[in-house]
Coordinates of N, CA and C in Angstrom, one line a residue:
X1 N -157.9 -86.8 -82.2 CA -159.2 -87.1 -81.6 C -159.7 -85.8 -81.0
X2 N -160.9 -85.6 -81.2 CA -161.8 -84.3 -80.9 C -162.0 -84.3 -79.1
X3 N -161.8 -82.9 -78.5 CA -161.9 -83.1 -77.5 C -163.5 -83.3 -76.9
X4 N -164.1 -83.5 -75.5 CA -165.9 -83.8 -75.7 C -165.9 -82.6 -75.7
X5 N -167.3 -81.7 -76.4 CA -167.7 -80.9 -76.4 C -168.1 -80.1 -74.6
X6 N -167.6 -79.5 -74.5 CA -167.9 -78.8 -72.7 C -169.4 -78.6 -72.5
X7 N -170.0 -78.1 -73.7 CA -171.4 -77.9 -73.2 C -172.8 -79.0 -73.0
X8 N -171.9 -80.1 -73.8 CA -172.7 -81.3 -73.3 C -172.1 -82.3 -72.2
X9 N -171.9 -81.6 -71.3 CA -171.3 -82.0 -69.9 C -172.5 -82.0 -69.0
X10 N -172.9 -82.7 -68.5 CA -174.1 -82.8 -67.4 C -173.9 -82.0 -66.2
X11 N -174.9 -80.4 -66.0 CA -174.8 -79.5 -64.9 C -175.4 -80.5 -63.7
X12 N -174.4 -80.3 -62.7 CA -174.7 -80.7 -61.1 C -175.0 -79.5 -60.4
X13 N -176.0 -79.4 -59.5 CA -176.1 -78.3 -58.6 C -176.0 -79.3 -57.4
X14 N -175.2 -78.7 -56.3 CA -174.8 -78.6 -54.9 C -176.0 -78.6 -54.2
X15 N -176.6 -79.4 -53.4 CA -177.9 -79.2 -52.4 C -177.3 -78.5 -51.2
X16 N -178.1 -76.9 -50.7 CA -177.9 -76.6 -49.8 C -178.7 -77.0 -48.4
X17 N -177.8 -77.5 -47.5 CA -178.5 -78.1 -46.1 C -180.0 -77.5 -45.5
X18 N -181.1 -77.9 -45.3 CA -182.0 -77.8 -44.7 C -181.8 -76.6 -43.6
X19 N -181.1 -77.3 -42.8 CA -180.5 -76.4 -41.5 C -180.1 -75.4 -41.5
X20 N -179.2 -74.9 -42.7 CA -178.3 -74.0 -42.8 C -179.0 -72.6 -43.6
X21 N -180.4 -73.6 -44.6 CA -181.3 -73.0 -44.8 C -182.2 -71.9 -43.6
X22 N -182.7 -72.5 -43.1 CA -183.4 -72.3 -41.8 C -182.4 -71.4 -41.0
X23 N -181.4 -71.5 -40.5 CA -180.2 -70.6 -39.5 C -180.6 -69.3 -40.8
X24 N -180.6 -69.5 -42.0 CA -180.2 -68.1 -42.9 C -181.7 -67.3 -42.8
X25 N -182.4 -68.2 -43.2 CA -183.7 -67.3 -43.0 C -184.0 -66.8 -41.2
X26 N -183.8 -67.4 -40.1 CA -184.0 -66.8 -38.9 C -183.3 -65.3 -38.7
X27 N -182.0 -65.5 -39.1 CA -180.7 -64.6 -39.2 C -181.3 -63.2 -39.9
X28 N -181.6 -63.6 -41.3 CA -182.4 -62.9 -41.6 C -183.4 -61.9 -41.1
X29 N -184.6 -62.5 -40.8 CA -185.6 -62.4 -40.0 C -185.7 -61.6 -39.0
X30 N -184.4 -62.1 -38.2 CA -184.1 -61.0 -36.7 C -182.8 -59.5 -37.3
X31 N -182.6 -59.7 -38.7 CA -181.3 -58.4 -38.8 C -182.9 -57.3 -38.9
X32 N -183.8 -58.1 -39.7 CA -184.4 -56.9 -40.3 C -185.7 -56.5 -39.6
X33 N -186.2 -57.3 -38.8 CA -187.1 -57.1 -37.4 C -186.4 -56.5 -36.8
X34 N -184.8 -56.7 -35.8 CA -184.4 -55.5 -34.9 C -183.8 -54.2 -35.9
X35 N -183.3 -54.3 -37.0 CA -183.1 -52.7 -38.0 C -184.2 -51.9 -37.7
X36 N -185.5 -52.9 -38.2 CA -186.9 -51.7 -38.6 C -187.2 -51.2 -37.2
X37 N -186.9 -52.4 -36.1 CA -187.3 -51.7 -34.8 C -186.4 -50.2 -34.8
X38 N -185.3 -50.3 -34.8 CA -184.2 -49.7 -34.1 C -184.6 -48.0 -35.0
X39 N -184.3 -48.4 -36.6 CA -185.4 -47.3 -37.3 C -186.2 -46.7 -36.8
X40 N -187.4 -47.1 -36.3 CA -188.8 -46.8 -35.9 C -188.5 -45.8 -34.5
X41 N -187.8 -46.4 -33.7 CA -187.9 -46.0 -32.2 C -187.1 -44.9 -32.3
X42 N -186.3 -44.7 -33.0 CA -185.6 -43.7 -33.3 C -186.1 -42.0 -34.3
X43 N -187.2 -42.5 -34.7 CA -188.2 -41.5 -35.7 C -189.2 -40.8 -35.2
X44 N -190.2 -40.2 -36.0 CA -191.3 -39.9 -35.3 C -192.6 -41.2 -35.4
X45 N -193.6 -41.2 -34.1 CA -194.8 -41.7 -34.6 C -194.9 -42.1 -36.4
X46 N -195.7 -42.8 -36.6 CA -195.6 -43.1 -38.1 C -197.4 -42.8 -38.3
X47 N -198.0 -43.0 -37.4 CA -199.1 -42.4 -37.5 C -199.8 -41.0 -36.9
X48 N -201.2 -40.7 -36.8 CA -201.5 -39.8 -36.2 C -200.9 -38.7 -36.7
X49 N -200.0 -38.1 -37.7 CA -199.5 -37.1 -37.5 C -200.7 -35.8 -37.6
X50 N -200.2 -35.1 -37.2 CA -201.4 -32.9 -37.6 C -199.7 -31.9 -37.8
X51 N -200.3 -31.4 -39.0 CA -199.2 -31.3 -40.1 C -200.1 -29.3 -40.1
X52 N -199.4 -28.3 -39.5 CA -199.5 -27.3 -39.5 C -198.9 -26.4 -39.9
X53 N -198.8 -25.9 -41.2 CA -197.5 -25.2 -42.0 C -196.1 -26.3 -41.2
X54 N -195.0 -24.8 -40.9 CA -193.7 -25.8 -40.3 C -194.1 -26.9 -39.2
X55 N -194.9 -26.8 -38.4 CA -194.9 -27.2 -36.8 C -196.1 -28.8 -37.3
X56 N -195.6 -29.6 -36.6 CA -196.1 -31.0 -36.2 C -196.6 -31.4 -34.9
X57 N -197.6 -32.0 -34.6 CA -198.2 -32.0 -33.6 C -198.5 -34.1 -33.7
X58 N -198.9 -34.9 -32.3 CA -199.5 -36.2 -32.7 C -200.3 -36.1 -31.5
X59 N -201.6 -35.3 -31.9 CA -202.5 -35.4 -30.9 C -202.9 -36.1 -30.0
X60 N -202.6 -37.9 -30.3 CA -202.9 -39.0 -29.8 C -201.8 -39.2 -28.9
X61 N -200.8 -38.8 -28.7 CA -199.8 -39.1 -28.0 C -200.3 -39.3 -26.7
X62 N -200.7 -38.4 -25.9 CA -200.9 -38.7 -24.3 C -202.0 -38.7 -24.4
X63 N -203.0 -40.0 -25.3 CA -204.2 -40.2 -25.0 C -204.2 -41.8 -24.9
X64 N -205.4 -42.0 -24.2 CA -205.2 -43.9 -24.2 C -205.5 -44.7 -24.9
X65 N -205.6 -43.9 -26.5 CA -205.8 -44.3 -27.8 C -204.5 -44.1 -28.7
X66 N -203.0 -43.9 -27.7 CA -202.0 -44.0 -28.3 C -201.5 -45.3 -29.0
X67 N -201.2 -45.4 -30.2 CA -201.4 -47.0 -31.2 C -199.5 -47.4 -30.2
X68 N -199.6 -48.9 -30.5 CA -198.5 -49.5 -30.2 C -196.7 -48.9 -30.3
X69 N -196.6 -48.1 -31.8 CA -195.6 -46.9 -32.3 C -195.0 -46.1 -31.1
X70 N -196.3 -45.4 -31.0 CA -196.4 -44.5 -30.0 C -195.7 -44.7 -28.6
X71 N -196.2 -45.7 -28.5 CA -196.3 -45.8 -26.6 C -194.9 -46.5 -26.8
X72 N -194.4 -46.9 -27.8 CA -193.0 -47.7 -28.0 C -191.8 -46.5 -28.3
X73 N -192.3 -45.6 -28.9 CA -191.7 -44.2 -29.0 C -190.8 -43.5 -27.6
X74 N -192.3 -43.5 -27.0 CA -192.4 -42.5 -25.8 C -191.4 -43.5 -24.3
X75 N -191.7 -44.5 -24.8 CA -190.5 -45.1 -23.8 C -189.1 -45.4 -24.1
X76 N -189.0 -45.3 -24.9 CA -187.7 -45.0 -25.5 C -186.7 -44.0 -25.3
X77 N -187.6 -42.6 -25.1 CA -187.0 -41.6 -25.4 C -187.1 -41.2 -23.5
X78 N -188.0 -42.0 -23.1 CA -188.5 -41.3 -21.8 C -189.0 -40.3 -21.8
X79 N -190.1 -39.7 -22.6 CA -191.0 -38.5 -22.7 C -191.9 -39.1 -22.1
X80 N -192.6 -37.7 -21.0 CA -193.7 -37.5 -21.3 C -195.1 -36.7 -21.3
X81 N -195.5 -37.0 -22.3 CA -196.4 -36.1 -23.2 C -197.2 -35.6 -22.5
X82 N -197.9 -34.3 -22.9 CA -199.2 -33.6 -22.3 C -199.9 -34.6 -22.8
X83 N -201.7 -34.8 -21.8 CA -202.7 -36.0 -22.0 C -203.3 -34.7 -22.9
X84 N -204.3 -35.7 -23.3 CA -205.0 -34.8 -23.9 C -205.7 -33.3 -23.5
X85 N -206.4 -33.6 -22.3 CA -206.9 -33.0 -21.6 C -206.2 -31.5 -21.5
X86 N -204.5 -31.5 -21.4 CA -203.6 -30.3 -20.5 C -203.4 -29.7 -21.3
X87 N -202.8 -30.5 -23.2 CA -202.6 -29.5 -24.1 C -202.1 -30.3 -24.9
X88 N -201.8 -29.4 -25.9 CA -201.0 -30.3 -27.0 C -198.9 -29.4 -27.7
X89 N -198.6 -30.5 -27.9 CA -197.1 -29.8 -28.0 C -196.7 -30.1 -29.6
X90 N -196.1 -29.0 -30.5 CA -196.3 -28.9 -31.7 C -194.4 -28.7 -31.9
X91 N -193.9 -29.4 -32.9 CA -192.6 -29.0 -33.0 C -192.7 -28.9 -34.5
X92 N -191.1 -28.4 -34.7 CA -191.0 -27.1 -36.0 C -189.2 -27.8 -36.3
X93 N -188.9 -28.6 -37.2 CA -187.8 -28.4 -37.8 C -187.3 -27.7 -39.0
X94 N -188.6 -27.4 -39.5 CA -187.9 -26.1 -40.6 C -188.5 -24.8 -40.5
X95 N -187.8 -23.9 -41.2 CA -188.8 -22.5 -41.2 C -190.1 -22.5 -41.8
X96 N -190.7 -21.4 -42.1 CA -191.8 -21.0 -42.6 C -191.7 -21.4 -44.7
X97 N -190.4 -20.9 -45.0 CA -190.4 -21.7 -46.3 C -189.4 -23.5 -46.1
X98 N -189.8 -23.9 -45.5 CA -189.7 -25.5 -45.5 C -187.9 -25.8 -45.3
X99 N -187.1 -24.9 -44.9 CA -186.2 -25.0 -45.1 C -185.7 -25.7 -43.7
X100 N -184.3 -26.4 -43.5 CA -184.3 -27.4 -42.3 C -183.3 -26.3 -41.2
X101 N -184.2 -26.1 -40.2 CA -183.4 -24.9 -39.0 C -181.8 -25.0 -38.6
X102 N -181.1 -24.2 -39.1 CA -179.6 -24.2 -38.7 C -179.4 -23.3 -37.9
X103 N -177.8 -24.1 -37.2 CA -177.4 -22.5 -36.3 C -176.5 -21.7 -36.5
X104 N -176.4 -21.7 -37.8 CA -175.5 -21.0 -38.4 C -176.4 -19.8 -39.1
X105 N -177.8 -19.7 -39.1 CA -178.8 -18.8 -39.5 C -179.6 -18.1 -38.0
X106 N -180.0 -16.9 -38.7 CA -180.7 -16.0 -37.5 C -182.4 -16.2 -37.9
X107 N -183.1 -16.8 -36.9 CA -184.2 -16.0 -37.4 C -185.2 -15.9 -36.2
X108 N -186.4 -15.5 -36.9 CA -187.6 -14.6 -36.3 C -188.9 -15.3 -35.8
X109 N -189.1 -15.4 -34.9 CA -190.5 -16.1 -34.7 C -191.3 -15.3 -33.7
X110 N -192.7 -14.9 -34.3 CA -193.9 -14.2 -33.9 C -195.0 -14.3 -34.9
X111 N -195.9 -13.5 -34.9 CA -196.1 -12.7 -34.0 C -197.2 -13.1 -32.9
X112 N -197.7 -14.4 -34.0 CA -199.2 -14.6 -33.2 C -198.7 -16.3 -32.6
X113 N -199.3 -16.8 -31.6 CA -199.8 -17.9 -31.0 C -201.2 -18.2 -30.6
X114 N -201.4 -19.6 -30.8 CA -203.0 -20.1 -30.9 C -203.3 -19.7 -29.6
X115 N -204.6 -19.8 -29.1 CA -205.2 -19.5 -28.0 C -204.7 -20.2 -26.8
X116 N -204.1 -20.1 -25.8 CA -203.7 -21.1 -24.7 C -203.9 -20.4 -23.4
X117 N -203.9 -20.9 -22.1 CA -204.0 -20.1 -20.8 C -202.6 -20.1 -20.7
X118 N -201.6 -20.9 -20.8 CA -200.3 -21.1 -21.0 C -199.3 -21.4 -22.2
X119 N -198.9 -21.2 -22.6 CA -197.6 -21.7 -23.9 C -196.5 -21.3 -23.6
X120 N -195.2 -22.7 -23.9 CA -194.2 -22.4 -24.1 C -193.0 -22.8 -25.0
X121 N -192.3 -21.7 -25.5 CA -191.5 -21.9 -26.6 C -190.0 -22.0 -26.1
X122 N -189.9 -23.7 -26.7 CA -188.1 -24.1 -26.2 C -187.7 -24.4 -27.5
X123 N -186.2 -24.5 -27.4 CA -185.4 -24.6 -28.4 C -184.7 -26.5 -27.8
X124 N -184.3 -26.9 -29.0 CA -183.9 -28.5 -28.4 C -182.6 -28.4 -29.6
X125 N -181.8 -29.1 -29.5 CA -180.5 -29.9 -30.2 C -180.9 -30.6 -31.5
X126 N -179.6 -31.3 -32.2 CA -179.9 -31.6 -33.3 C -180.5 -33.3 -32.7
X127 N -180.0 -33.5 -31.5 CA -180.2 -34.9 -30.5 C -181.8 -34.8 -29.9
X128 N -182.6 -33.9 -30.2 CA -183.6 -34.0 -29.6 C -183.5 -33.7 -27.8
X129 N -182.7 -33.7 -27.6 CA -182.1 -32.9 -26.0 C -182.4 -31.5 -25.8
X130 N -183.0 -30.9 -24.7 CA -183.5 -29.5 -24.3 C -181.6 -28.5 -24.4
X131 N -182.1 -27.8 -25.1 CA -180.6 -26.7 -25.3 C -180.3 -26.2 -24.0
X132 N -178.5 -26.5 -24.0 CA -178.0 -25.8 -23.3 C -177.0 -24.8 -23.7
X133 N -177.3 -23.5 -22.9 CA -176.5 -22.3 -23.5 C -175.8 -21.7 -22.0
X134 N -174.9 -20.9 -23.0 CA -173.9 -20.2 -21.7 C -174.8 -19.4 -21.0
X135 N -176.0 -19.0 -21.5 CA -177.0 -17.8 -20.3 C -178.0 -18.4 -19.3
X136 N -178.2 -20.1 -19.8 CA -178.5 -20.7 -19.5 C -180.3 -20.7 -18.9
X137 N -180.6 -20.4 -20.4 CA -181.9 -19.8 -20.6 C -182.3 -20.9 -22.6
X138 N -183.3 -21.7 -22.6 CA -183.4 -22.6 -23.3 C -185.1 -22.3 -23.8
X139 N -185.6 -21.4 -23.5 CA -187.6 -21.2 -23.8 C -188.0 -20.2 -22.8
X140 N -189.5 -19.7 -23.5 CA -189.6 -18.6 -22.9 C -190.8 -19.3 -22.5
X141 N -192.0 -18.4 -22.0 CA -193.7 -18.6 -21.3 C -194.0 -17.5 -21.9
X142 N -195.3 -17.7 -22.4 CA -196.4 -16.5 -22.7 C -196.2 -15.7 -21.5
X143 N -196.3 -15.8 -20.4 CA -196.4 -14.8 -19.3 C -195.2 -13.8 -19.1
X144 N -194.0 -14.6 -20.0 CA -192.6 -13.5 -19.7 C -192.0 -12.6 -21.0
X145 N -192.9 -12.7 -22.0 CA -192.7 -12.6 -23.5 C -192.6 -10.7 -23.3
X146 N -191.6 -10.1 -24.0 CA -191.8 -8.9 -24.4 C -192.8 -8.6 -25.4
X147 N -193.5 -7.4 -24.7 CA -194.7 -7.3 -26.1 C -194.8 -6.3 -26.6
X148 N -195.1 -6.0 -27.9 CA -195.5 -4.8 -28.6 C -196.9 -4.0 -28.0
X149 N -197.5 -2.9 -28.6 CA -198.6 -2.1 -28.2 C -200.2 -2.9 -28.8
X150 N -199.8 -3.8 -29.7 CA -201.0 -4.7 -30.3 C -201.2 -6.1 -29.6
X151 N -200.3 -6.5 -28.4 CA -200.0 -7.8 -28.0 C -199.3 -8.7 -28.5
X152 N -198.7 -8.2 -29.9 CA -197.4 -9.6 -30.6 C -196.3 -9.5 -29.9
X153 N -195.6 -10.6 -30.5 CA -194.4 -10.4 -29.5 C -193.7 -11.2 -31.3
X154 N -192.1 -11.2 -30.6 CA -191.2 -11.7 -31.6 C -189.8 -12.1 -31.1
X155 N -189.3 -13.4 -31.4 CA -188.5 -14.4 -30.8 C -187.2 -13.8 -31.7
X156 N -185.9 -13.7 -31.1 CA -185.2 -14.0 -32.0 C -184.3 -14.9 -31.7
X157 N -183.9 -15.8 -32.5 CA -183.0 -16.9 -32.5 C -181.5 -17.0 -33.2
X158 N -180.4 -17.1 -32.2 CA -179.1 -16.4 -32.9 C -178.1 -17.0 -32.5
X159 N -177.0 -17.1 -32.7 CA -175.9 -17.6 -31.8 C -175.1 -16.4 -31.1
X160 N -175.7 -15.1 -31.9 CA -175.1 -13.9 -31.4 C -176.3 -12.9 -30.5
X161 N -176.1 -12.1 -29.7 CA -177.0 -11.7 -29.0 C -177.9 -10.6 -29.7
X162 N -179.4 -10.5 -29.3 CA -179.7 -9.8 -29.7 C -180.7 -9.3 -28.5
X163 N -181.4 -8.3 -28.7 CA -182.0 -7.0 -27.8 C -183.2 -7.9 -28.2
X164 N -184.1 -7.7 -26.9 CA -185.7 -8.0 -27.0 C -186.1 -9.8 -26.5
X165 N -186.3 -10.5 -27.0 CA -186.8 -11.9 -26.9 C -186.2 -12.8 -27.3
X166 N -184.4 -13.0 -26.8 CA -184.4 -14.0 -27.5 C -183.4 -15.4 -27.1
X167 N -182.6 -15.9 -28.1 CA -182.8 -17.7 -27.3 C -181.6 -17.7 -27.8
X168 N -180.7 -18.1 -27.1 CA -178.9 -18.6 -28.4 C -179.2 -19.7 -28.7
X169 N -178.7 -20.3 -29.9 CA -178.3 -21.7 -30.5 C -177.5 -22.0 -30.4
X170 N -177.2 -23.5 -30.4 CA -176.0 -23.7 -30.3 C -175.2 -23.3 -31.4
X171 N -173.7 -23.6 -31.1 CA -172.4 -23.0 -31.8 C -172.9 -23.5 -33.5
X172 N -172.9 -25.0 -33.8 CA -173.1 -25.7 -35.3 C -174.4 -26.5 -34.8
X173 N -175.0 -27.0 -36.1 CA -175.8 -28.1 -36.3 C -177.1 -27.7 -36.4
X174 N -178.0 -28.7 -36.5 CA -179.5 -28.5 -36.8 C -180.2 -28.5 -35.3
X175 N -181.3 -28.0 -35.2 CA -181.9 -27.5 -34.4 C -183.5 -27.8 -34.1
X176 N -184.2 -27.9 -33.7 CA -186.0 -27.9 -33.3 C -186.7 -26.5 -32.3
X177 N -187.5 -26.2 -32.4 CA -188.3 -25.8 -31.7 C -189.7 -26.6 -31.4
X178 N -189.9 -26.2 -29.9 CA -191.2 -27.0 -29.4 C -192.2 -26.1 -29.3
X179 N -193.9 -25.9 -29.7 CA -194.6 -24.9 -28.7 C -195.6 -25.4 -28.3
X180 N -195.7 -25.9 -26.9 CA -196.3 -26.2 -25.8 C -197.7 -25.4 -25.6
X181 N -198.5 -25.6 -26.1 CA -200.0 -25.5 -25.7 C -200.7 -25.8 -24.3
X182 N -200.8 -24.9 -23.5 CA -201.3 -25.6 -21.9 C -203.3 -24.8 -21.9
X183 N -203.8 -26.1 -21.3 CA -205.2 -26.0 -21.3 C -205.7 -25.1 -22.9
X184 N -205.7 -25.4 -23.8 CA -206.0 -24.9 -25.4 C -207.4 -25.6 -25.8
X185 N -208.4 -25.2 -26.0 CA -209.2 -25.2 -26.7 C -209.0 -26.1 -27.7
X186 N -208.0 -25.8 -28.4 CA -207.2 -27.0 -29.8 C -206.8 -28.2 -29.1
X187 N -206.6 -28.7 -28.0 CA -205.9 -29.5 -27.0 C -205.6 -30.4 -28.3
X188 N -207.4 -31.5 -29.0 CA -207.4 -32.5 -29.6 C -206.9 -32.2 -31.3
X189 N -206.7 -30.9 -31.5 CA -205.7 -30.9 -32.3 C -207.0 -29.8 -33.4
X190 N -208.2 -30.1 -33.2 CA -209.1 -29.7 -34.3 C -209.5 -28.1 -34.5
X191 N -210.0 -27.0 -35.3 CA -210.0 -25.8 -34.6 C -208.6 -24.7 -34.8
X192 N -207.3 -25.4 -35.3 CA -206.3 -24.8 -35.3 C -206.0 -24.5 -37.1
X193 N -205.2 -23.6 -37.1 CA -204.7 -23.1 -38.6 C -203.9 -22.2 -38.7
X194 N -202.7 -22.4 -39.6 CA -201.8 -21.9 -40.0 C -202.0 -20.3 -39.4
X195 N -202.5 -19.6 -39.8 CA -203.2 -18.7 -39.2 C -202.4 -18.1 -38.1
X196 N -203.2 -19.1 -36.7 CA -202.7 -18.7 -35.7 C -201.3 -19.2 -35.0
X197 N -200.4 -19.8 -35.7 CA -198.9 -20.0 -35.5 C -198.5 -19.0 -36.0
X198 N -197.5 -19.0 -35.2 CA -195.9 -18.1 -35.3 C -195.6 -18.6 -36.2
X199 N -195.4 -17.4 -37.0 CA -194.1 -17.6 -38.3 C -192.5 -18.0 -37.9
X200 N -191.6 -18.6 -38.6 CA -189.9 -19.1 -38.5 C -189.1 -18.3 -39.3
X201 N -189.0 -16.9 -39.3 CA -188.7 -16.6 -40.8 C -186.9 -16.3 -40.7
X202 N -186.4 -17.1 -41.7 CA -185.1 -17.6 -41.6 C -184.4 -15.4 -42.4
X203 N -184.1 -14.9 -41.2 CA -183.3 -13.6 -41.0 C -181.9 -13.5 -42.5
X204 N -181.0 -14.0 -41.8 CA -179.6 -14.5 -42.6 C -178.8 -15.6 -42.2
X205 N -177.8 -15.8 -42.6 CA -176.9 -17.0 -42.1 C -175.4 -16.1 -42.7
X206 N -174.7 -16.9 -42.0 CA -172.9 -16.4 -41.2 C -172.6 -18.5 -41.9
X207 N -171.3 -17.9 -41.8 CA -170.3 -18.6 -41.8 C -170.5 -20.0 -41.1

C-alpha cells in the first residue's frame, strides 16, 4: 500500500496572539524611537548646517529660531552657544584636503582669519571635551597671536614642541578645532568665504 502523498497534506498556520502582536510592535516602536534619539543627540544639528571649506558653522544655534534638533542638542551636551548677535563658532574636523585631524600628524594653521573684534582658536578631543595638556594651554586669542610683518600669524599643532604659536595634542586619537568669531560682521553666517579662513595644512605624521 502507497504511502499518502506529503504534499497533499492540508498546511495549518499557527495564529499569532493579538497581544503579543501589539507588546512586539510597541517594543519595537520604542528600540527605534530611543536608538534614533540616542543617534541624533549624540551628532551634529541635522539642519541649518554653513559648510566652509574644512570648518562648519550652524548659524541658528543661539538664535530663537533654533529648530527642536538643536535646542535638544545643546542640552545634552550642556553648551552654550554664542546668540546671534556676539558671534558665530565654526569647527574643523579635517584639514584643508578633507582629511580627518590626527594626533599623530603635525600641522599648520594660518594665515588669515575673518574679520572679528575678537577670535578664538581651541583645540578639543576626540570626545568633544576642551584639551588638556601638560602646559596646560588648550587656544590662543587674536590679541595674543605671534605675528609676522604683514599681520599673519601661523598655528602649529604637534604633540612635539615647536617655536612660535603653538598648541600640543593629545598623545593618540582624533581631534577638532573651534574658531570662535566674537562681535563679526559674519555673525549670521552670510558675507564669509573660504577666502578668509585659516588654512589646516596637514605638515607630516610620526608613528
Amino acid at each position: 500500500m502507497r504511502a499518502p502523498d506529503a504534499a497533499s497534506k492540508p498546511v495549518t498556520f499557527r495564529s499569532v496572539p493579538t497581544a503579543l502582536l501589539v507588546v512586539y510592535a510597541v517594543l519595537l516602536a520604542l528600540g527605534l524611537g530611543l536608538g534614533s534619539t540616542y543617534w541624533m543627540l549624540k551628532g551634529e544639528p541635522p539642519f541649518g548646517r554653513l559648510r566652509i571649506g574644512s570648518w562648519t558653522a550652524w548659524p541658528a544655534l543661539g538664535s530663537t529660531s533654533a529648530d527642536p534638533y538643536m535646542r535638544a542638542i545643546l542640552a545634552e551636551r550642556g553648551d552654550v552657544p554664542l546668540a546671534t548677535g556676539e558671534g558665530l563658532g565654526f569647527t574643523a574636523k579635517t584639514d584643508s584636503e578633507g582629511r580627518d585631524l590626527d594626533s599623530a600628524c603635525t600641522y599648520r594653521v594660518g594665515s588669515v582669519a575673518p574679520t572679528a573684534r575678537l577670535w578664538t582658536f581651541s583645540v578639543y578631543d576626540q570626545n568633544g571635551r576642551l584639551l588638556q595638556t601638560e602646559l596646560g594651554r588648550s587656544s590662543f586669542t587674536s590679541a595674543e597671536l605671534l605675528r609676522d610683518d604683514e599681520d599673519g600669524f601661523e598655528i602649529a599643532l604637534s604633540r612635539n614642541l615647536h617655536d612660535g604659536n603653538w598648541l600640543q595634542l593629545p598623545p593618540s586619537g582624533r581631534f577638532s578645532v573651534v574658531l570662535r568669531l566674537y562681535d563679526t560682521p559674519g555673525a549670521a553666517g552670510t558675507g564669509l568665504t573660504e577666502s578668509v579662513f585659516p588654512s589646516i595644512r596637514r605638515v607630516e605624521c610620526g608613528a
